[in-house]
Coordinates of C-alpha atoms in Angstrom, one line a residue:
Chain A
X18 CA -16.9 -50.2 63.8
X19 CA -19.2 -53.2 64.3
X20 CA -19.6 -52.5 68.0
X21 CA -20.5 -48.9 67.2
X22 CA -23.1 -50.1 64.7
X23 CA -24.6 -52.4 67.1
X24 CA -24.8 -49.7 69.8
X25 CA -26.4 -47.1 67.6
X26 CA -28.4 -49.3 65.2
X27 CA -28.0 -46.7 62.5
X28 CA -25.2 -46.4 59.9
X29 CA -25.7 -42.7 59.4
X30 CA -25.5 -42.0 63.1
X31 CA -22.2 -44.0 63.1
X32 CA -20.8 -41.8 60.4
X33 CA -21.9 -38.7 62.2
X34 CA -20.3 -39.8 65.4
X35 CA -17.1 -40.7 63.6
X36 CA -16.9 -37.3 62.1
X37 CA -17.5 -35.7 65.5
X38 CA -14.8 -37.7 67.3
X39 CA -12.3 -37.6 64.4
X40 CA -11.7 -34.0 63.1
X41 CA -9.2 -35.1 60.6
X42 CA -11.5 -37.6 58.9
X43 CA -13.4 -36.3 55.9
X44 CA -17.1 -36.6 55.3
X45 CA -16.4 -39.6 53.0
X46 CA -14.0 -41.4 55.3
X47 CA -10.7 -40.3 53.5
X48 CA -8.2 -38.7 55.8
X49 CA -6.9 -35.4 54.3
X50 CA -3.3 -34.3 54.1
X51 CA -2.1 -32.4 57.1
X52 CA 0.4 -29.6 58.0
X53 CA 0.3 -27.9 54.6
X54 CA 3.3 -25.5 54.6
X55 CA 3.8 -23.0 51.8
X56 CA 7.0 -21.1 51.5
X57 CA 8.5 -18.6 49.1
X58 CA 11.2 -20.3 47.1
X59 CA 14.4 -18.6 48.1
X60 CA 17.2 -17.3 45.8
X61 CA 15.0 -16.8 42.8
X62 CA 13.4 -14.0 40.8
X63 CA 10.0 -14.5 42.5
X64 CA 6.9 -16.1 41.2
X65 CA 7.6 -19.5 42.8
X66 CA 6.2 -21.0 45.9
X67 CA 7.1 -24.3 47.4
X68 CA 4.3 -26.4 49.0
X69 CA 4.9 -29.4 51.4
X70 CA 2.4 -31.5 53.3
X71 CA 2.1 -34.6 55.4
X72 CA 0.5 -37.3 53.4
X73 CA -2.9 -38.7 54.2
X74 CA -3.0 -41.5 56.6
X75 CA -5.6 -43.3 54.5
X76 CA -4.7 -46.0 52.1
X77 CA -5.7 -45.7 48.5
X78 CA -5.0 -42.0 47.8
X79 CA -4.6 -41.9 44.1
X80 CA -3.4 -38.3 43.8
X81 CA -3.1 -34.9 45.5
X82 CA -4.4 -31.8 43.8
X83 CA -2.8 -28.6 44.8
X84 CA -5.3 -25.8 45.0
X85 CA -4.2 -22.2 45.3
X86 CA -6.4 -19.4 46.6
X87 CA -5.6 -15.7 46.2
X88 CA -6.1 -13.3 49.1
X89 CA -6.8 -13.9 52.8
X90 CA -10.5 -14.5 52.7
X91 CA -10.9 -16.1 49.3
X92 CA -12.9 -19.3 49.2
X93 CA -12.5 -20.2 45.5
X94 CA -9.3 -21.7 44.4
X95 CA -7.6 -22.9 41.2
X96 CA -5.9 -26.2 40.7
X97 CA -2.3 -25.5 40.0
X98 CA -0.8 -29.0 40.0
X99 CA -1.2 -32.6 40.7
X100 CA 1.0 -35.0 42.5
X101 CA 0.7 -38.8 42.9
X102 CA -0.3 -40.5 46.1
X103 CA 3.3 -41.0 47.2
X104 CA 4.5 -37.4 46.8
X105 CA 4.4 -34.8 49.5
X106 CA 5.7 -31.6 47.8
X107 CA 5.0 -29.4 44.9
X108 CA 6.9 -26.5 43.4
X109 CA 4.3 -24.0 42.1
X110 CA 6.2 -22.1 39.4
X111 CA 3.0 -20.5 38.1
X112 CA 3.1 -22.4 34.8
X113 CA -0.7 -22.5 34.4
X114 CA -1.6 -19.4 36.4
X115 CA 1.2 -17.0 37.2
X116 CA 2.0 -16.1 40.7
X117 CA 2.3 -12.4 41.4
X118 CA 5.0 -11.2 43.7
X119 CA 3.8 -9.5 46.9
X120 CA 0.3 -11.0 46.8
X121 CA -1.0 -13.3 49.6
X122 CA -1.8 -16.9 48.6
X123 CA -3.0 -20.0 50.5
X124 CA -2.8 -23.6 49.5
X125 CA -5.2 -26.5 50.1
X126 CA -4.2 -30.0 49.3
X127 CA -7.0 -32.2 48.0
X128 CA -6.5 -35.9 48.5
X129 CA -8.3 -37.9 45.8
X130 CA -9.0 -41.6 46.5
X131 CA -8.8 -44.3 43.9
X132 CA -12.6 -44.6 44.2
X133 CA -13.1 -40.8 43.6
X134 CA -13.5 -39.8 47.2
X135 CA -12.0 -36.4 48.1
X136 CA -10.7 -34.8 51.3
X137 CA -9.4 -31.2 51.5
X138 CA -6.7 -30.3 53.9
X139 CA -6.8 -27.2 56.1
X140 CA -5.5 -24.3 54.1
X141 CA -1.8 -23.3 54.6
X142 CA -0.8 -20.1 56.3
X143 CA -0.6 -17.1 53.9
X144 CA 2.4 -17.0 51.8
X145 CA 3.8 -14.3 49.5
X146 CA 6.3 -14.8 46.6
X147 CA 9.2 -12.4 46.5
X148 CA 12.2 -11.8 44.3
X149 CA 15.7 -12.1 45.9
X150 CA 18.4 -9.6 45.4
X151 CA 21.1 -12.2 45.9
X152 CA 21.3 -15.9 45.0
X153 CA 22.8 -17.2 48.2
X154 CA 23.4 -20.6 46.6
X155 CA 26.2 -18.9 44.6
X156 CA 27.7 -17.3 47.7
X157 CA 30.9 -19.5 47.6
X158 CA 31.3 -18.7 43.9
X159 CA 30.9 -15.0 44.6
X160 CA 33.4 -15.0 47.5
X161 CA 35.9 -16.8 45.3
X162 CA 35.5 -14.2 42.5
X163 CA 35.7 -11.3 44.9
X164 CA 38.9 -12.8 46.4
X165 CA 40.3 -13.3 42.9
X166 CA 39.3 -9.8 41.9
X167 CA 41.0 -8.4 45.0
X168 CA 44.2 -10.2 44.2
X169 CA 43.9 -9.0 40.6
X170 CA 43.6 -5.3 41.7
X171 CA 46.5 -5.5 44.2
X172 CA 48.7 -7.0 41.5
X173 CA 47.6 -4.5 38.9
X174 CA 48.4 -1.7 41.3
X175 CA 51.9 -3.2 41.8
X176 CA 52.2 -3.5 38.0
X177 CA 51.4 0.2 37.6
X178 CA 54.2 1.0 40.0
X179 CA 56.5 -1.0 37.7
X180 CA 57.6 -3.6 40.3
X181 CA 59.3 -6.5 38.5
X182 CA 57.3 -9.8 38.5
X183 CA 58.8 -13.2 37.7
X184 CA 56.6 -15.2 35.3
X185 CA 57.5 -18.7 34.5
X186 CA 58.6 -19.0 30.9
X187 CA 56.2 -20.8 28.5
X188 CA 58.0 -23.0 26.0
X189 CA 55.4 -22.7 23.3
X190 CA 55.4 -18.9 23.6
X191 CA 59.1 -18.7 23.2
X192 CA 58.9 -21.0 20.2
X193 CA 56.5 -18.7 18.4
X194 CA 59.0 -16.2 17.1
X195 CA 61.2 -19.1 15.9
X196 CA 58.3 -20.6 14.1
X197 CA 57.7 -17.3 12.2
X198 CA 61.4 -17.1 11.5
X199 CA 61.3 -20.6 10.1
X200 CA 58.6 -19.5 7.7
X201 CA 60.6 -16.4 6.6
X202 CA 63.6 -18.6 5.9
X203 CA 61.7 -21.1 3.9
X204 CA 59.7 -18.4 2.0
X205 CA 56.4 -20.0 3.0
X206 CA 53.4 -18.6 4.7
X207 CA 52.4 -18.7 8.3
X208 CA 49.0 -20.2 9.1
X209 CA 46.9 -19.1 12.1
X210 CA 43.6 -20.6 13.2
X211 CA 41.9 -18.7 16.0
X212 CA 39.5 -21.5 17.1
X213 CA 35.8 -22.1 16.6
X214 CA 34.5 -19.9 19.4
X215 CA 33.3 -16.4 18.9
X216 CA 35.5 -13.4 20.0
X217 CA 33.1 -13.0 22.9
X218 CA 34.7 -16.1 24.5
X219 CA 37.9 -15.8 26.6
X220 CA 39.9 -18.4 24.6
X221 CA 39.3 -16.5 21.4
X222 CA 40.2 -13.2 23.0
X223 CA 43.5 -14.8 24.2
X224 CA 44.0 -16.2 20.7
X225 CA 43.5 -12.9 19.0
X226 CA 46.0 -11.4 21.5
X227 CA 48.6 -13.9 20.3
X228 CA 47.6 -13.3 16.7
X229 CA 48.8 -9.7 17.0
X230 CA 52.2 -10.9 18.1
X231 CA 52.4 -13.5 15.2
X232 CA 51.1 -11.0 12.7
X233 CA 53.6 -8.3 13.7
X234 CA 56.5 -10.7 13.6
X235 CA 55.4 -12.0 10.2
X236 CA 55.1 -8.4 8.9
X237 CA 58.6 -7.6 10.1
X238 CA 60.0 -10.6 8.4
X239 CA 58.0 -10.0 5.1
X240 CA 56.1 -13.3 5.7
X241 CA 52.6 -13.9 4.5
X242 CA 50.1 -14.7 7.2
X243 CA 46.9 -16.6 6.5
X244 CA 44.0 -16.5 9.1
X245 CA 40.9 -18.6 8.0
X246 CA 38.0 -17.8 10.3
X247 CA 35.1 -20.0 11.4
X248 CA 33.2 -17.3 13.3
X249 CA 31.8 -14.3 11.4
X250 CA 32.3 -12.1 14.5
X251 CA 35.9 -13.1 15.0
X252 CA 36.7 -12.5 11.3
X253 CA 36.6 -8.6 11.3
X254 CA 38.4 -8.5 14.6
X255 CA 41.2 -10.7 13.3
X256 CA 41.3 -8.6 10.1
X257 CA 41.7 -5.4 12.1
X258 CA 44.3 -6.8 14.5
X259 CA 46.4 -8.1 11.6
X260 CA 46.0 -4.8 9.7
X261 CA 47.2 -2.8 12.7
X262 CA 50.1 -5.2 13.3
X263 CA 51.3 -4.6 9.7
X264 CA 50.9 -0.9 10.2
X265 CA 52.9 -1.1 13.5
X266 CA 55.6 -3.0 11.7
X267 CA 55.6 -0.4 8.9
X268 CA 54.6 -2.9 6.3
X269 CA 51.0 -1.8 5.6
X270 CA 51.6 -2.2 1.8
X271 CA 52.1 -6.0 2.4
X272 CA 48.8 -6.4 4.2
X273 CA 46.3 -8.5 2.1
X274 CA 42.8 -8.5 3.6
X275 CA 42.0 -11.6 1.6
X276 CA 44.4 -13.6 3.6
X277 CA 42.3 -13.1 6.7
X278 CA 39.1 -14.6 5.4
X279 CA 35.8 -15.9 6.7
X280 CA 35.2 -19.5 5.4
X281 CA 32.1 -21.1 7.0
X282 CA 30.4 -21.7 10.3
X283 CA 30.1 -25.5 9.9
X284 CA 32.9 -27.2 11.7
X285 CA 33.7 -30.1 9.3
X286 CA 33.3 -27.9 6.2
X287 CA 35.8 -25.5 7.9
X288 CA 38.1 -28.4 8.6
X289 CA 37.8 -29.5 4.9
X290 CA 38.6 -26.0 3.7
X291 CA 41.5 -25.4 6.0
X292 CA 43.0 -28.8 5.4
X293 CA 42.8 -28.1 1.7
X294 CA 44.5 -24.7 2.2
X295 CA 47.2 -26.4 4.2
X296 CA 47.8 -29.0 1.5
X297 CA 47.9 -26.4 -1.3
X298 CA 49.9 -23.6 0.4
X299 CA 52.1 -25.9 2.6
X300 CA 52.7 -23.3 5.4
X301 CA 56.0 -23.5 7.2
X302 CA 54.4 -22.9 10.6
X303 CA 50.8 -23.5 11.9
X304 CA 49.5 -21.7 14.9
X305 CA 46.3 -23.3 16.4
X306 CA 45.1 -21.2 19.3
X307 CA 41.6 -21.1 20.8
X308 CA 38.7 -23.5 21.4
X309 CA 38.4 -26.4 19.0
X310 CA 36.2 -29.4 18.7
X311 CA 36.7 -32.8 17.1
X312 CA 37.7 -31.3 13.7
X313 CA 40.9 -30.1 15.3
X314 CA 42.6 -33.5 14.7
X315 CA 41.9 -33.1 10.9
X316 CA 43.6 -29.7 10.9
X317 CA 46.6 -30.7 13.0
X318 CA 47.2 -34.1 11.3
X319 CA 47.0 -32.4 7.9
X320 CA 49.5 -29.8 9.2
X321 CA 51.8 -32.4 10.5
X322 CA 51.6 -34.3 7.2
X323 CA 52.7 -31.2 5.3
X324 CA 55.7 -30.9 7.5
X325 CA 54.7 -27.7 9.3
X326 CA 56.0 -26.7 12.7
X327 CA 52.9 -26.6 14.8
X328 CA 52.3 -24.6 18.0
X329 CA 48.9 -24.9 19.6
X330 CA 47.0 -24.0 22.7
X331 CA 43.5 -24.6 24.0
X332 CA 41.2 -24.4 26.9
X333 CA 39.3 -27.5 25.8
X334 CA 40.2 -30.4 28.0
X335 CA 38.6 -32.8 25.5
X336 CA 41.0 -31.7 22.7
X337 CA 44.2 -31.3 24.8
X338 CA 45.4 -34.8 24.3
X339 CA 45.2 -34.2 20.5
X340 CA 47.1 -30.9 20.8
X341 CA 49.8 -32.6 22.8
X342 CA 50.0 -35.4 20.3
X343 CA 50.0 -33.4 17.1
X344 CA 51.7 -30.1 18.0
X345 CA 55.4 -29.5 18.5
X346 CA 54.7 -27.1 21.4
X347 CA 51.4 -26.8 23.3
X348 CA 50.0 -24.3 25.7
X349 CA 47.9 -26.3 28.2
X350 CA 44.7 -24.6 29.5
X351 CA 45.6 -21.4 31.4
X352 CA 48.9 -21.1 29.6
X353 CA 47.0 -19.8 26.6
X354 CA 45.6 -17.0 28.7
X355 CA 48.9 -16.4 30.5
X356 CA 50.7 -16.2 27.1
X357 CA 48.3 -13.7 25.8
X358 CA 49.1 -11.5 28.8
X359 CA 52.9 -12.1 28.6
X360 CA 53.2 -11.2 24.9
X361 CA 51.8 -7.8 25.8
X362 CA 54.8 -6.0 27.2
X363 CA 52.5 -3.9 29.4
X364 CA 53.4 -4.5 33.1
X365 CA 49.8 -4.2 34.1
X366 CA 48.8 -7.0 31.8
X367 CA 51.6 -9.2 32.9
X368 CA 50.8 -8.7 36.5
X369 CA 47.4 -10.2 36.0
X370 CA 49.2 -13.6 35.3
X371 CA 50.4 -13.3 38.9
X372 CA 46.8 -13.1 40.2
X373 CA 46.3 -16.7 38.7
X374 CA 49.3 -17.9 40.6
X375 CA 48.3 -16.4 43.9
X376 CA 44.8 -17.8 43.6
X377 CA 46.2 -21.2 42.7
X378 CA 48.4 -21.1 45.8
X379 CA 45.3 -20.3 47.9
X380 CA 43.5 -23.2 46.3
X381 CA 46.4 -25.5 46.8
X382 CA 46.0 -24.8 50.5
X383 CA 42.2 -24.9 50.6
X384 CA 41.7 -28.1 48.7
X385 CA 43.8 -30.4 51.0
X386 CA 42.3 -28.5 54.0
X387 CA 38.8 -29.3 52.7
X388 CA 39.8 -33.0 52.1
X389 CA 41.1 -33.2 55.7
X390 CA 38.0 -31.6 57.2
X391 CA 35.8 -33.8 55.1
X392 CA 37.6 -36.9 56.3
X393 CA 37.4 -35.8 59.9
X394 CA 33.6 -35.3 59.4
X395 CA 33.2 -38.7 57.8
X396 CA 35.0 -40.4 60.8
X397 CA 32.9 -38.4 63.3
X398 CA 36.0 -36.6 64.7
X399 CA 35.1 -33.1 63.5
X400 CA 32.7 -32.4 66.4
X401 CA 35.3 -33.5 68.9
X402 CA 37.9 -31.3 67.3
X403 CA 35.6 -28.3 67.3
X404 CA 34.8 -28.9 70.9
X405 CA 38.5 -29.1 71.8
X406 CA 39.0 -25.8 70.0
X407 CA 36.3 -24.3 72.2
X408 CA 33.9 -23.6 69.4
X409 CA 30.4 -22.8 70.7
X410 CA 27.7 -25.4 69.6
X411 CA 30.2 -27.7 67.9
X412 CA 27.5 -30.1 66.7
X413 CA 25.8 -27.3 64.7
X414 CA 29.1 -26.0 63.3
X415 CA 30.2 -29.6 62.3
X416 CA 26.8 -30.2 60.7
X417 CA 27.1 -26.9 58.7
X418 CA 30.7 -27.8 57.6
X419 CA 29.6 -31.3 56.6
X420 CA 26.7 -29.9 54.6
X421 CA 28.9 -27.4 52.9
X422 CA 31.4 -30.0 51.9
X423 CA 28.7 -32.5 50.9
X424 CA 27.4 -30.0 48.4
X425 CA 30.7 -30.1 46.6
X426 CA 31.1 -33.8 46.4
Chain B
X9 CA 38.1 15.6 21.2
X10 CA 35.7 13.7 18.9
X11 CA 38.3 11.1 18.3
X12 CA 39.0 10.7 22.0
X13 CA 35.3 10.3 22.6
X14 CA 35.1 7.8 19.8
X15 CA 38.0 5.9 21.3
X16 CA 36.8 5.9 24.8
X17 CA 33.1 5.4 24.4
X18 CA 33.4 1.6 23.6
X19 CA 35.5 1.1 26.7
X20 CA 33.0 3.0 28.9
X21 CA 30.2 0.9 27.5
X22 CA 32.2 -2.2 28.0
X23 CA 33.0 -1.3 31.6
X24 CA 29.3 -0.5 32.5
X25 CA 27.8 -3.5 30.6
X26 CA 30.5 -5.9 31.6
X27 CA 30.0 -5.2 35.3
X28 CA 26.3 -5.3 34.9
X29 CA 26.4 -8.7 33.1
X30 CA 28.8 -10.1 35.7
X31 CA 26.5 -8.9 38.6
X32 CA 23.3 -10.3 37.0
X33 CA 24.7 -13.8 37.4
X34 CA 24.3 -13.4 41.2
X35 CA 21.1 -11.3 41.2
X36 CA 18.0 -13.2 40.3
X37 CA 15.7 -10.2 40.8
X38 CA 13.6 -9.4 37.6
X39 CA 14.7 -5.8 37.7
X40 CA 18.2 -7.0 36.8
X41 CA 17.3 -10.2 34.9
X42 CA 14.9 -8.6 32.5
X43 CA 17.3 -6.0 31.1
X44 CA 20.0 -8.7 31.0
X45 CA 17.7 -11.1 29.0
X46 CA 16.9 -8.2 26.7
X47 CA 20.5 -7.5 26.0
X48 CA 21.2 -11.2 25.3
X49 CA 18.3 -11.1 22.8
X50 CA 19.9 -8.1 21.0
X51 CA 22.5 -10.6 19.9
X52 CA 20.1 -12.2 17.5
X53 CA 19.7 -9.3 15.0
X54 CA 23.3 -8.4 15.5
X55 CA 24.3 -12.0 14.7
X56 CA 22.2 -12.0 11.5
X57 CA 23.8 -8.7 10.4
X58 CA 27.3 -10.1 11.1
X59 CA 26.6 -13.3 9.1
X60 CA 25.4 -11.1 6.2
X61 CA 28.6 -9.1 6.5
X62 CA 30.7 -12.2 6.6
X63 CA 29.0 -13.7 3.5
X64 CA 29.4 -10.4 1.7
X65 CA 33.1 -10.4 2.6
X66 CA 33.5 -14.0 1.4
X67 CA 31.8 -13.3 -1.9
X68 CA 33.8 -10.1 -2.4
X69 CA 37.1 -12.0 -1.8
X70 CA 36.2 -14.7 -4.3
X71 CA 35.0 -12.2 -6.9
X72 CA 38.3 -10.3 -6.6
X73 CA 40.2 -13.6 -7.1
X74 CA 38.2 -14.4 -10.3
X75 CA 38.5 -10.9 -11.7
X76 CA 42.3 -10.8 -11.1
X77 CA 42.7 -14.4 -12.3
X78 CA 44.6 -15.2 -9.2
X79 CA 46.1 -18.6 -8.5
X80 CA 43.4 -21.4 -8.3
X81 CA 40.7 -18.9 -9.2
X82 CA 38.7 -21.9 -10.5
X83 CA 37.9 -22.8 -6.9
X84 CA 36.5 -19.3 -6.4
X85 CA 34.1 -19.8 -9.4
X86 CA 32.8 -23.1 -7.8
X87 CA 32.3 -21.3 -4.4
X88 CA 30.5 -18.4 -6.0
X89 CA 28.3 -20.6 -8.1
X90 CA 27.4 -22.8 -5.1
X91 CA 26.6 -19.7 -3.1
X92 CA 24.4 -18.1 -5.7
X93 CA 22.7 -21.4 -6.4
X94 CA 21.8 -22.0 -2.7
X95 CA 20.6 -18.4 -2.3
X96 CA 18.5 -18.7 -5.4
X97 CA 16.8 -22.0 -4.7
X98 CA 16.3 -20.9 -1.1
X99 CA 14.7 -17.7 -2.0
X100 CA 12.5 -19.1 -4.8
X101 CA 11.3 -22.4 -3.4
X102 CA 12.0 -21.9 0.3
X103 CA 14.2 -23.8 2.7
X104 CA 11.7 -26.2 4.3
X105 CA 11.9 -30.0 4.3
X106 CA 11.4 -31.4 0.8
X107 CA 12.5 -28.3 -1.1
X108 CA 15.4 -28.2 -3.5
X109 CA 17.4 -26.3 -0.9
X110 CA 16.8 -28.9 1.7
X111 CA 17.6 -31.7 -0.8
X112 CA 20.9 -30.1 -1.8
X113 CA 21.8 -29.7 1.8
X114 CA 20.8 -33.2 2.6
X115 CA 22.5 -34.9 -0.4
X116 CA 25.6 -32.7 -0.8
X117 CA 26.6 -30.9 2.4
X118 CA 25.7 -33.7 4.8
X119 CA 27.6 -36.5 3.0
X120 CA 30.6 -34.2 2.6
X121 CA 30.6 -33.4 6.3
X122 CA 30.1 -37.1 7.2
X123 CA 33.1 -38.0 5.0
X124 CA 35.2 -35.5 6.8
X125 CA 34.0 -36.8 10.2
X126 CA 34.7 -40.4 9.3
X127 CA 38.3 -39.4 8.4
X128 CA 38.8 -38.8 12.1
X129 CA 39.2 -42.5 12.7
X130 CA 42.3 -42.6 10.5
X131 CA 43.7 -39.4 12.0
X132 CA 43.2 -40.7 15.5
X133 CA 45.1 -43.9 14.5
X134 CA 48.0 -41.9 13.0
X135 CA 48.2 -39.5 15.9
X136 CA 48.1 -42.3 18.4
X137 CA 50.9 -44.1 16.5
X138 CA 53.1 -41.0 16.9
X139 CA 52.1 -40.4 20.5
X140 CA 52.6 -43.9 21.7
X141 CA 56.2 -44.5 20.6
X142 CA 58.1 -45.3 23.8
X143 CA 61.0 -42.9 23.3
X144 CA 61.1 -41.4 26.7
X145 CA 60.1 -42.5 30.2
X146 CA 57.0 -40.2 30.0
X147 CA 56.0 -41.6 26.6
X148 CA 56.4 -45.2 27.9
X149 CA 54.2 -44.4 30.9
X150 CA 51.6 -42.9 28.4
X151 CA 51.8 -46.0 26.2
X152 CA 51.4 -48.5 29.1
X153 CA 48.5 -46.4 30.5
X154 CA 46.8 -46.2 27.1
X155 CA 47.1 -50.0 26.6
X156 CA 45.6 -50.7 30.1
X157 CA 42.7 -48.3 29.5
X158 CA 42.0 -49.6 26.0
X159 CA 42.1 -53.2 27.3
X160 CA 40.0 -52.3 30.3
X161 CA 37.3 -50.9 28.1
X162 CA 36.8 -54.2 26.2
X163 CA 33.8 -56.0 27.8
X164 CA 35.4 -59.5 27.6
X165 CA 38.5 -58.3 29.6
X166 CA 36.3 -57.5 32.6
X167 CA 35.5 -61.2 32.9
X168 CA 38.9 -62.6 31.7
X169 CA 41.2 -60.3 33.6
X170 CA 39.4 -58.3 36.3
X171 CA 42.6 -56.5 37.5
X172 CA 43.1 -54.8 34.1
X173 CA 39.5 -53.6 34.2
X174 CA 40.0 -52.3 37.7
X175 CA 43.3 -50.6 36.7
X176 CA 41.6 -49.0 33.7
X177 CA 38.8 -47.8 35.9
X178 CA 41.3 -46.4 38.4
X179 CA 43.2 -44.5 35.8
X180 CA 40.1 -43.0 34.3
X181 CA 38.5 -42.2 37.7
X182 CA 41.4 -40.7 39.6
X183 CA 44.6 -39.5 37.8
X184 CA 42.6 -38.6 34.7
X185 CA 39.8 -36.7 36.6
X186 CA 42.3 -35.0 38.9
X187 CA 44.4 -33.7 35.9
X188 CA 41.3 -32.6 34.1
X189 CA 40.0 -30.7 37.1
X190 CA 43.3 -29.0 37.7
X191 CA 43.3 -27.8 34.1
X192 CA 39.7 -26.7 34.4
X193 CA 40.5 -24.7 37.5
X194 CA 43.4 -23.0 35.6
X195 CA 41.2 -22.3 32.6
X196 CA 38.4 -20.8 34.8
X197 CA 40.9 -18.5 36.4
X198 CA 42.4 -17.5 33.1
X199 CA 38.9 -16.9 31.7
X200 CA 38.0 -14.6 34.6
X201 CA 41.3 -12.8 34.2
X202 CA 40.7 -12.2 30.5
X203 CA 37.1 -11.0 31.3
X204 CA 38.3 -8.6 33.9
X205 CA 41.1 -7.3 31.7
X206 CA 38.6 -6.7 28.9
X207 CA 36.0 -5.1 31.2
X208 CA 38.6 -2.8 32.7
X209 CA 40.0 -1.9 29.3
X210 CA 43.4 -3.3 30.0
X211 CA 43.0 -5.8 27.1
X212 CA 41.7 -4.0 24.0
X213 CA 41.7 -7.1 21.7
X214 CA 38.0 -7.5 21.5
X215 CA 37.7 -4.2 19.8
X216 CA 40.4 -5.1 17.3
X217 CA 43.0 -2.8 19.0
X218 CA 46.5 -4.0 19.2
X219 CA 48.4 -4.3 22.4

């Protein structure tokens, strides 16, 4: 710089020459960001553009302002975001100014120095946001669901033909009838809690399925059944199921709608109310099926203290230890769903349980295979193996497999 | 004919909407997402109506109990009085912070719930006592594992006896996580199965129909 100054004897001339010989240098000496790339964000509903750039080579860049221009020839842009001097990407979600799908946009990155100098980058190529018809990030999930659905349909078809299917007996399910029988012998009521989730949730649907079995058995044995509800939507469904069960058993005159009541939608208030009912009524058998939270232990321990036989089942992994501890028989996880299908004597419904088993077998093969492939990739042996198997471009395939496995770790 | 239509219509709607809502999970396009969001929003007024219905049912049940002088009808009087009181103060003075409604909630409901929650500590102790009696080989393994995990979670043990802390960490990280994941896979499959049975009309539980 000094030499140039000496040679030209004029600082303005030096600056002019520097600008001429260095196209990347701004008029104020700050090097702008380069290679601005704007791309439509994939796998979304549109209206989002991802912008990346190579950071300025100058020191002292305080921030980058992201400027969006609309249309091919537009000169005026709007600032849509700011990134600090160490960041080189921005996701324009159109928070301040919405991005229209199918419209051309360009981006300019403005480097702003700590001393206020600015340098604009070359604009990016035109980019257009678009909405996707398929979220490819969920491809593995979708394939798994399709495979499961295929197994489901095959087995349902087999069920329709009436082919016999072996289903492993579930202890807790077999004990249900005995528990109702116990209540009938003792002349005490049966207590049924359908969980804290709404009837729109699978665990509650399964629980209501089991309720129909318990209610019908209770009706046949002239035993009172009490169903306190937490969810206002589950309550009328439970009431209708119990009413129909009593009709099916030919004991409609014994059905009391007040026994299938809505209590409250606050979990500990519900626990207090149900624990109080248990202490007063002293039911012979308690059925606790569905999704519960921490209040479950209050219900189950109170039930155990009153000497009731308790049968439970839940899909909540957090509450399962408490179920196993406090209940005489427990349905663990999927057993709850399987039991709901088994109690239904319909062969189609029963055959759906088989679909779980088939898919689990497939998973039992795939999981160790995935572990083995992952280990081979970690030890760098996957590429060699693929090469040995005659796979074209083994490096790319190995990289793809490693990336796919890495996503799941 | 009318009855058949009335019987089948809910299942036809369930099939169409069920498939649509399952598909929208994989399709981010606004043409699919906007109707899906709208349908989810429909739940709000429906929920409000359902809660009103449930409260009406609850009040009716307790009124019947009082009128018939059923066993323990005194509790029903307390419930009805509380219900009327809360509705009255809420409607007259509002439900915002600092109102009588808010104070009643804060000074009555909240302490009662906190009391119930705090009882959990005693229930956990009594449940643990029953679970950890070493009657069988399985129960003994459970007992030993529990003791190791409990000790391993005490900060001082990490310095005094590092192997116990490591064993505790191992138990939580590997056997525990593996078992949890296995259960979660089973639950997920069961949930998909229930959803498919419901959508296809194989399971009619959701509409209150018996099997």
